[in-house]
Coordinates of C-alpha atoms and ligand atoms in Angstrom, one line a residue:
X1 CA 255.2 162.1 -12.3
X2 CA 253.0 160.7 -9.2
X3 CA 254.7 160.4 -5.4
X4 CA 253.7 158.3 -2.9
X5 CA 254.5 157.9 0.8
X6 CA 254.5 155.0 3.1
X7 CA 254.2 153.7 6.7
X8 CA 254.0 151.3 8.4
X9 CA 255.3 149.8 12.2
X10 CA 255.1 146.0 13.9
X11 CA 255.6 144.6 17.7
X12 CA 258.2 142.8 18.1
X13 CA 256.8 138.9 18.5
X14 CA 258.9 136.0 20.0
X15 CA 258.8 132.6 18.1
X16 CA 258.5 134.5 14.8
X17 CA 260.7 134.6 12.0
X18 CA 262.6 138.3 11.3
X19 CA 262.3 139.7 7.5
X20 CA 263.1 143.0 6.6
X21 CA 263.1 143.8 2.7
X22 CA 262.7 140.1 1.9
X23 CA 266.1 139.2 3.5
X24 CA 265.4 136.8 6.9
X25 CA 267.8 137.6 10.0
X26 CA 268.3 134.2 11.3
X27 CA 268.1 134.1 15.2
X28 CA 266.6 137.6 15.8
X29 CA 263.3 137.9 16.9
X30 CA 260.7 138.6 14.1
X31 CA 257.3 140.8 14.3
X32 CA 253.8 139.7 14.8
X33 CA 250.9 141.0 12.0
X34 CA 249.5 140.0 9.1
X35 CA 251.7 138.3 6.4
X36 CA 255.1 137.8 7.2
X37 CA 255.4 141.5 9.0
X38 CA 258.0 142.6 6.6
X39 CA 257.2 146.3 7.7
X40 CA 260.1 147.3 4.9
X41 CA 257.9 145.9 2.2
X42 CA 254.2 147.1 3.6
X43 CA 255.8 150.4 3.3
X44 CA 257.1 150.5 0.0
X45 CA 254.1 148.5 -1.1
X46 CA 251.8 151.8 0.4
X47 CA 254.2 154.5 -1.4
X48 CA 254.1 152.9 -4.4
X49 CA 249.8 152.3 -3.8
X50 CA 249.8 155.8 -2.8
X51 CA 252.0 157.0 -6.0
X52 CA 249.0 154.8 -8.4
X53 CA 246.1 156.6 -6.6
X54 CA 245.3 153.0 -5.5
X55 CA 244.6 152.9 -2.2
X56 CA 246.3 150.8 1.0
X57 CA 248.0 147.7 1.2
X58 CA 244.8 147.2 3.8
X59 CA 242.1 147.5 1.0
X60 CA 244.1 144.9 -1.4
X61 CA 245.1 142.4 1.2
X62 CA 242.9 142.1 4.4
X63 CA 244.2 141.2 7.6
X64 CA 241.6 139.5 8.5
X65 CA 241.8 137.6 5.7
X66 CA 243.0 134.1 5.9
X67 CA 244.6 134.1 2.4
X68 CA 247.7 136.2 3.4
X69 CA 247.8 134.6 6.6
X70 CA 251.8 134.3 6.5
X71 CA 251.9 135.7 3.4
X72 CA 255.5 136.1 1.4
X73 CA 255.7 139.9 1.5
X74 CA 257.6 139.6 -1.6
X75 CA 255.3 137.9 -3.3
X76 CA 252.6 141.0 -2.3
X77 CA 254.9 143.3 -4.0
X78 CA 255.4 142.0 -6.8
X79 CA 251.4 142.2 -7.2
X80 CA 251.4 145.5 -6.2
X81 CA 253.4 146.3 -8.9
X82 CA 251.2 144.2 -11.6
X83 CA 248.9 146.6 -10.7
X84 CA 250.7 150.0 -11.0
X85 CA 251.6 148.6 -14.7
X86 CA 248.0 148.1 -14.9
X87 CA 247.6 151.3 -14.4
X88 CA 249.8 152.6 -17.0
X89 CA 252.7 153.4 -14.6
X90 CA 256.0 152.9 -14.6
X91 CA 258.7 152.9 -11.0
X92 CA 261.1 155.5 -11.3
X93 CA 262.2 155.2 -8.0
X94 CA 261.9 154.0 -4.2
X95 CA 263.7 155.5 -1.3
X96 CA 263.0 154.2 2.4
X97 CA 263.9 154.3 6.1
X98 CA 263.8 151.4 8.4
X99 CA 263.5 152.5 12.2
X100 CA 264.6 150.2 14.7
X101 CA 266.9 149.8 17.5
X102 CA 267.8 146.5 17.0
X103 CA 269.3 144.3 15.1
X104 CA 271.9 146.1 13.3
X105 CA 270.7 146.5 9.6
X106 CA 274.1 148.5 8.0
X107 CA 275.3 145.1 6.9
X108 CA 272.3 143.8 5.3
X109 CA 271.2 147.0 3.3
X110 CA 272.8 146.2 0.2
X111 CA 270.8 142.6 0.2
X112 CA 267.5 144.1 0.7
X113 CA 267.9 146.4 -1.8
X114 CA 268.9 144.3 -4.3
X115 CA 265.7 141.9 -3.4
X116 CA 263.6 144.6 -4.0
X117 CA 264.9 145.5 -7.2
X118 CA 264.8 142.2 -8.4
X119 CA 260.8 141.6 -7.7
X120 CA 260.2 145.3 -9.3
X121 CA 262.5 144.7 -11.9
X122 CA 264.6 148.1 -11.6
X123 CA 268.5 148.4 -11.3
X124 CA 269.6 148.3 -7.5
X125 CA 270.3 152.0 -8.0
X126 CA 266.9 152.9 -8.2
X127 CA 265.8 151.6 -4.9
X128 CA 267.5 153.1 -1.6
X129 CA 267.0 151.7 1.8
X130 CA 268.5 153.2 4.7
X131 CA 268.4 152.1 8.3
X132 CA 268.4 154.5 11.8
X133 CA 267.3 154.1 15.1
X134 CA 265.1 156.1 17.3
X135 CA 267.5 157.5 19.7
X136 CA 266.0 155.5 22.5
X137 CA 262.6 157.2 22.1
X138 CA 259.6 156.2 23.0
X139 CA 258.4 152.6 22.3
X140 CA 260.7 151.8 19.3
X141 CA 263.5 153.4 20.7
X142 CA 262.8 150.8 23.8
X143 CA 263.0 148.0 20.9
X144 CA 259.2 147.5 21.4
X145 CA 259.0 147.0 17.4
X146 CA 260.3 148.3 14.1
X147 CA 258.8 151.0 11.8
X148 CA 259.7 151.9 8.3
X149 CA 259.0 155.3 5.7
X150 CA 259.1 154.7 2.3
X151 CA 258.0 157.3 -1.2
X152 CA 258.1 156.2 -4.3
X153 CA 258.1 157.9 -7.6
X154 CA 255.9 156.5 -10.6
X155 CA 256.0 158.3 -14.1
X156 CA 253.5 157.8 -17.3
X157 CA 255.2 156.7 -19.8
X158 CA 256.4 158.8 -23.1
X159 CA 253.8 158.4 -25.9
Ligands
LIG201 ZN1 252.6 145.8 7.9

């Protein structure tokens, strides 16, 4: 078994698009950063890089980088996890935390969770995301961004 942990964290940015998991919130404001921002994803994407002994999601995909300029954060996943299989590893499981103040996730935590499960081809039971809020602390408690936790569990496979 291998475990890996992610982090990640984005400013809020007006005139941008809000995704969280892969699931847009229409009307709220989005974050600024490389790709689409989808903090949820960059930190499952670093678990499950940390879990392979791969690295960061910085080493495989540049910010500077033009290429994933607006990138589909989805789309980064799923090559994250061409290269865990690559490796010879196998997802057993993701768990995460999404910290933000606002908007209210509760409703949409099912839907994420069943995106993500879809791109790494796991059952939606596999993959947990939860959702709190920082209590009004500090800069993401004043809603200056949103932050998210993730660790994943990878396993060799049974010769
Ligand atoms: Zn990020």
């Amino acid at each position: 078994m291998r475990i890996g942990i992610g982090y990640d964290i984005h400013r809020f940015q007006e005139g941008r698009p809000l995704l969280l998991g892969g699931v847009p919130f229409p009307g709220e404001t989005g974050l600024g950063g490389h790709s689409d921002a989808d903090v949820l994803l960059h930190a499952i994407i670093d678990a499950l890089l940390g879990a392979a002994g791969l690295g960061d999601i910085g080493q495989h995909f540049p910010p500077d980088d033009p290429a994933y300029h607006g990138a589909n954060s989805l789309v980064l996943l799923a090559r994250v996890l061409d290269m865990v299989r690559s490796a010879g590893l196998v997802v057993e499981s993701v768990d995460a935390t999404v910290i933000a103040e606002r908007p209210r996730l509760a409703p949409h935590l099912a839907q994420m969770r069943e995106r993500i499960a879809g791109v790494l081809g796991m059952p939606p039971s596999r993959i947990n995301v939860k959702a709190t809020t920082n209590e009004e602390m500090g800069a993401l408690g004043r809603g200056e961004g949103i932050a998210a936790i993730a660790v994943a569990l990878l396993r060799e496979p049974q010769r």
